[in-house]
Amino acid sequence: MKLHHAIFGTALALAAASAPAAAADITGAGATFPFPLYSKWAEAYKKETGTGLNYQSIGSGGGIRQIKAKTVDFGATDSPLKGDDLEKSGLVQFPTVLGGVVPIVNVQGIQDGQLKLSGEVLADIYRGQVKKWNDPRIAELNQGVSLPDANITPVYRSDGSGTTSIFTDYLSNVSADWKQQLGTGTTVNWPVGLGGKGNEGVAATVKQVVNAIGYVEYAYAKQNKMPVAQMRNKDGAFVAPDDKTFAAAAANADWNSAPGFGISLVNQAGAQAWPITGATFILVYKSPDRPEQVAEVLKFFDWAYKSGDALAADLDYVPLPDAVADQVRGVWAKEIKDKSGKPLFPGNPS
Amino acid sequence: MHTQVTAGSVGQGEVALSQAASPRRPALAVSDQVFRAAALACALLVLTVLVGILASMLYGGWPVFREFGLVDFVAGSTWDVNNDRYGAWPAIAGTLSTALIALVLGVPISLGIAVFLTQLSPPWLKRPIGTAVEILAAVPSIVYGMWGLFVLAPLVAAYVQVPLNQVVEGLPIVGTILYSQVPSGTGIATAGVILAFMIIPFIASVTRDMFDQIPTVLRESAYGIGCTTWEVVRHVLVPQAGVSIIGAIMLGLGRALGETMAVTFVVGNANRLSASIFEPGSTIASRIANEFNEALGLQMSALIALGCVLFVVTFVVLAVARALIARVKVY
Amino acid sequence: MAATGGAPAATVPASAPTWGRVRSSRRVADRAMKVICVVFTALGVFVLGWILGMLAWKGLGALTPRIFTEVTPGPGSEGGGLANAIVGSIVLTCLGIAVATPIGLMAGTYLAEYGKASRLATVIRFVNDVLLAAPSILIGLFVYTVMVQPMGGYSGWAGGVALAVIATPVIVRTTEDMLRLVPGTMREAGAALGAPSSFVIRRVTWRAARAGIVTGILLALARIAGETAPLLFTALNNSFWFSPTLLGGVSNLPVTIFQFALSPYDNWQGLAWAGALLITAAVLALSVGARLYLNRKAAR
């Protein structure tokens, strides 16, 4: 027992000695999609201002639960909350960045960007209706490309995730059968295929299983150098995913059409628009118990809107258009107040 | 050097330890009672924690039990989050089958290792191999998961599933159990193999320690009358350590039933039930781990209810195991 | 068991008996068993080598001294290490074992020495086995409900408690089993000298079973050192240094590894593997160290 008392004591002493005088640390938790970006922003923000933002990705559901339980200063979610939920809980919701979900394939002879798919075909692949790669519906979209006579193995996310949410939102949008049978959600009742854990798991499974197709966040497709399929967007054009096409999807969106900016960005109009795009959101209380903390949260995101664009682009995220960021600031000033009714933003000039 | 033995300390030649407190040293008598009370308190604490966990899970899972009824939930096979229909059977079947495979593979290997370490190995090899086996326990479960997914699964797919498919395709019973539609390497069988390696260190280390504890004189007498090593193991060592080996297996079984991270990576995560062990499936722990973070409302209650079910499954499995060994003198 | 043949009394330990007129089926069975045991052991060592090899191959590259001095970096950033996660993990694991060991030891002692075959002891033994099988994620959820929510936030204390709940059943099980193996003659000798039961237990029985009990504690330590799920709900994690009061998120290796390993960023992946290598190496060092220490004490 003495040995581990000694270890314990030393460890505590180490911890006490090395932890610096705590700056106003803000804690947030939730969505996995923006986790790398928030970490990168937090690192840069701490260097600049000394305030530490501790963001942990426990999933959108987790983020929503934690903010409702008031165990964190802000929650993050990939799927926006509905208006009445926001009203009832006294929360304010705003978007931070955009990203795209892309289909990856592992088919012999198919190069990156060579395969063309449409939303209906993609939905039917995942519903198990389109079974082979040389199915006439795929062939007609890909004239001149030789497709093998082999079974398609669809790969999906086994863990609940915002990526699945965006993907199924898109499929529900373009296929009435999908909407009725399976719907939108962080997990759906996939009728066929294999599950992979996390974006990495899906990418690994697709890489490993010949004639497989999967969906991942754009960064993972890029990092794993997986062949990506082009998609036909609402305007009928085939587009490849990159930050331009993601931004094009957001450009025409009407951000005020849903409470808390909670609009869906899938299948947006625009010749250049990537059809499987989504945003990620932050949740804070209108009258928080700890207003100083929330004021710091708002300062952080204000900084992110102003100075975080380059970092976001580095990591293959798409920054929010400036006009939308201004709308968000307007909402902050109007809605988020401390106990005495004073708005928390702009607060003290940063 | 003699210690005074008062008349009351050892009653009538029986080993009455609890009465061994000497009346001449009341302080020791008190500390004796305190020690016993403390031991009892700790034991009761274990009980309380389990009751607490069960209670909090029943409370959390109640909405689902109320909605579907216990039988429907346990026997149901659909897990449809969007339509809020939940059935636990595929997950239960997956949990039981992966644990079974893990035991079938893991127990013989563990016993073999323990026998090797205590009976067969040259002395200079004992320590390194013993430590090597213990390190298997030190590897974080997420590493097992990643090793399973990135290293083992492709090998299983290429060298086990593909040839096996060609051999058993179309065969009646064997084909159903061993055939895989998509040889991806992930599935119940791979998860069982990974679990086997995770439980080996527990069972092997504890068994080895127990074999070492057996008085040498017992082994020597057996050798002395001409037993072969195998006979010594079978007729002396295993019976002597018997009940304790069961205890070690319980440790391993516990790990196999509840292991989350490693299994989640390699079990394939399909919500469907399938007859083949090479098809993807899911276990209760993997289902909970996969969906918990994003779950809200009834889905979360369903996951907690799954946890309740796992506790019950564990109860049943362990009770059956105990009943089986009740013939052996157990205390 | 009848002695067979004219084989002379085997030397002790007789690993290579002279066969003489031993029935060949016994010989074959013996040979077969030996081969199987060697093969199984080789298999276990081989798999271990494989996993460690993978760990080393992917993790050694990132294992620089910086790991111990710098805080976890952002994705794709230069520099950075695992210092905060390492210290946090040490604190949480020590906390967990510090709570679990006395409780586990005493509970195991109760079961082996006092309770024995009583109804209560049987129930507790059973309950303990069930707890052993509990998925760690549910334990994390339980501690979240009873500690994190009332306290209004994540904390290292909740994390330590969650780890303790996982470690205790292991220690109880192995302690009880090891104590049971101690021959009754030792206890009787102690009682015959007039020692009260608690004295006998502490100074005689515990001492005799010491090696096995330590194995149990080490097994429990190995188990909780790599546990991710319970920490997700209790200590969460921290990208920076955590507070010395342990309130608020406490950085730890398992959750960090989990987050980094499944990301597409090279620096994060390298750190994840290095972290996994560290955990394995640390537990190994502790195992070896504890054994050496015990052997030295026994030799004296």
PDB file of N, CA, C and O in Angstrom, chain A residues 277-296:
ATOM      1  N   THR A 277     -24.518  18.730 -48.108  1.00  0.00           N
ATOM      2  CA  THR A 277     -23.784  19.677 -47.262  1.00  0.00           C
ATOM      3  C   THR A 277     -24.559  19.878 -45.974  1.00  0.00           C
ATOM      4  O   THR A 277     -25.773  19.733 -45.932  1.00  0.00           O
ATOM      5  N   GLY A 278     -23.847  20.226 -44.919  1.00  0.00           N
ATOM      6  CA  GLY A 278     -24.542  20.489 -43.672  1.00  0.00           C
ATOM      7  C   GLY A 278     -23.786  21.480 -42.825  1.00  0.00           C
ATOM      8  O   GLY A 278     -22.614  21.775 -43.064  1.00  0.00           O
ATOM      9  N   ALA A 279     -24.479  22.020 -41.841  1.00  0.00           N
ATOM     10  CA  ALA A 279     -23.846  22.944 -40.898  1.00  0.00           C
ATOM     11  C   ALA A 279     -23.828  22.314 -39.527  1.00  0.00           C
ATOM     12  O   ALA A 279     -24.496  21.311 -39.280  1.00  0.00           O
ATOM     13  N   THR A 280     -23.067  22.885 -38.619  1.00  0.00           N
ATOM     14  CA  THR A 280     -23.052  22.407 -37.248  1.00  0.00           C
ATOM     15  C   THR A 280     -23.357  23.573 -36.322  1.00  0.00           C
ATOM     16  O   THR A 280     -23.029  24.729 -36.629  1.00  0.00           O
ATOM     17  N   PHE A 281     -23.963  23.294 -35.182  1.00  0.00           N
ATOM     18  CA  PHE A 281     -24.563  24.346 -34.372  1.00  0.00           C
ATOM     19  C   PHE A 281     -24.069  24.346 -32.939  1.00  0.00           C
ATOM     20  O   PHE A 281     -23.581  23.343 -32.426  1.00  0.00           O
ATOM     21  N   ILE A 282     -24.245  25.508 -32.303  1.00  0.00           N
ATOM     22  CA  ILE A 282     -23.901  25.675 -30.890  1.00  0.00           C
ATOM     23  C   ILE A 282     -25.174  26.026 -30.131  1.00  0.00           C
ATOM     24  O   ILE A 282     -26.041  26.731 -30.648  1.00  0.00           O
ATOM     25  N   LEU A 283     -25.255  25.518 -28.899  1.00  0.00           N
ATOM     26  CA  LEU A 283     -26.402  25.826 -28.052  1.00  0.00           C
ATOM     27  C   LEU A 283     -25.936  26.488 -26.775  1.00  0.00           C
ATOM     28  O   LEU A 283     -25.058  25.969 -26.090  1.00  0.00           O
ATOM     29  N   VAL A 284     -26.494  27.660 -26.446  1.00  0.00           N
ATOM     30  CA  VAL A 284     -26.240  28.291 -25.145  1.00  0.00           C
ATOM     31  C   VAL A 284     -27.571  28.765 -24.574  1.00  0.00           C
ATOM     32  O   VAL A 284     -28.553  28.910 -25.288  1.00  0.00           O
ATOM     33  N   TYR A 285     -27.549  29.020 -23.270  1.00  0.00           N
ATOM     34  CA  TYR A 285     -28.780  29.467 -22.625  1.00  0.00           C
ATOM     35  C   TYR A 285     -29.020  30.956 -22.845  1.00  0.00           C
ATOM     36  O   TYR A 285     -28.079  31.743 -22.911  1.00  0.00           O
ATOM     37  N   LYS A 286     -30.295  31.331 -22.922  1.00  0.00           N
ATOM     38  CA  LYS A 286     -30.644  32.751 -23.073  1.00  0.00           C
ATOM     39  C   LYS A 286     -30.283  33.509 -21.800  1.00  0.00           C
ATOM     40  O   LYS A 286     -29.752  34.612 -21.862  1.00  0.00           O
ATOM     41  N   SER A 287     -30.636  32.938 -20.652  1.00  0.00           N
ATOM     42  CA  SER A 287     -30.256  33.575 -19.386  1.00  0.00           C
ATOM     43  C   SER A 287     -29.463  32.570 -18.597  1.00  0.00           C
ATOM     44  O   SER A 287     -29.998  31.844 -17.753  1.00  0.00           O
ATOM     45  N   PRO A 288     -28.175  32.486 -18.866  1.00  0.00           N
ATOM     46  CA  PRO A 288     -27.373  31.426 -18.257  1.00  0.00           C
ATOM     47  C   PRO A 288     -27.149  31.641 -16.767  1.00  0.00           C
ATOM     48  O   PRO A 288     -27.165  32.766 -16.274  1.00  0.00           O
ATOM     49  N   ASP A 289     -26.903  30.521 -16.068  1.00  0.00           N
ATOM     50  CA  ASP A 289     -26.598  30.596 -14.641  1.00  0.00           C
ATOM     51  C   ASP A 289     -25.242  31.239 -14.408  1.00  0.00           C
ATOM     52  O   ASP A 289     -25.004  31.848 -13.378  1.00  0.00           O
ATOM     53  N   ARG A 290     -24.336  31.000 -15.357  1.00  0.00           N
ATOM     54  CA  ARG A 290     -22.985  31.579 -15.208  1.00  0.00           C
ATOM     55  C   ARG A 290     -22.712  32.480 -16.404  1.00  0.00           C
ATOM     56  O   ARG A 290     -22.066  32.072 -17.360  1.00  0.00           O
ATOM     57  N   PRO A 291     -23.222  33.705 -16.321  1.00  0.00           N
ATOM     58  CA  PRO A 291     -23.120  34.594 -17.490  1.00  0.00           C
ATOM     59  C   PRO A 291     -21.689  34.877 -17.924  1.00  0.00           C
ATOM     60  O   PRO A 291     -21.436  35.057 -19.126  1.00  0.00           O
ATOM     61  N   GLU A 292     -20.745  34.922 -16.962  1.00  0.00           N
ATOM     62  CA  GLU A 292     -19.360  35.237 -17.359  1.00  0.00           C
ATOM     63  C   GLU A 292     -18.839  34.169 -18.299  1.00  0.00           C
ATOM     64  O   GLU A 292     -18.118  34.466 -19.264  1.00  0.00           O
ATOM     65  N   GLN A 293     -19.183  32.912 -18.020  1.00  0.00           N
ATOM     66  CA  GLN A 293     -18.705  31.835 -18.873  1.00  0.00           C
ATOM     67  C   GLN A 293     -19.269  31.979 -20.277  1.00  0.00           C
ATOM     68  O   GLN A 293     -18.558  31.850 -21.270  1.00  0.00           O
ATOM     69  N   VAL A 294     -20.572  32.237 -20.354  1.00  0.00           N
ATOM     70  CA  VAL A 294     -21.199  32.331 -21.672  1.00  0.00           C
ATOM     71  C   VAL A 294     -20.675  33.544 -22.428  1.00  0.00           C
ATOM     72  O   VAL A 294     -20.507  33.519 -23.652  1.00  0.00           O
ATOM     73  N   ALA A 295     -20.371  34.618 -21.694  1.00  0.00           N
ATOM     74  CA  ALA A 295     -19.786  35.782 -22.372  1.00  0.00           C
ATOM     75  C   ALA A 295     -18.470  35.382 -23.033  1.00  0.00           C
ATOM     76  O   ALA A 295     -18.174  35.781 -24.166  1.00  0.00           O
ATOM     77  N   GLU A 296     -17.684  34.550 -22.331  1.00  0.00           N
ATOM     78  CA  GLU A 296     -16.432  34.082 -22.916  1.00  0.00           C
ATOM     79  C   GLU A 296     -16.686  33.206 -24.135  1.00  0.00           C
ATOM     80  O   GLU A 296     -15.962  33.252 -25.120  1.00  0.00           O
TER      81      GLU A 296
END
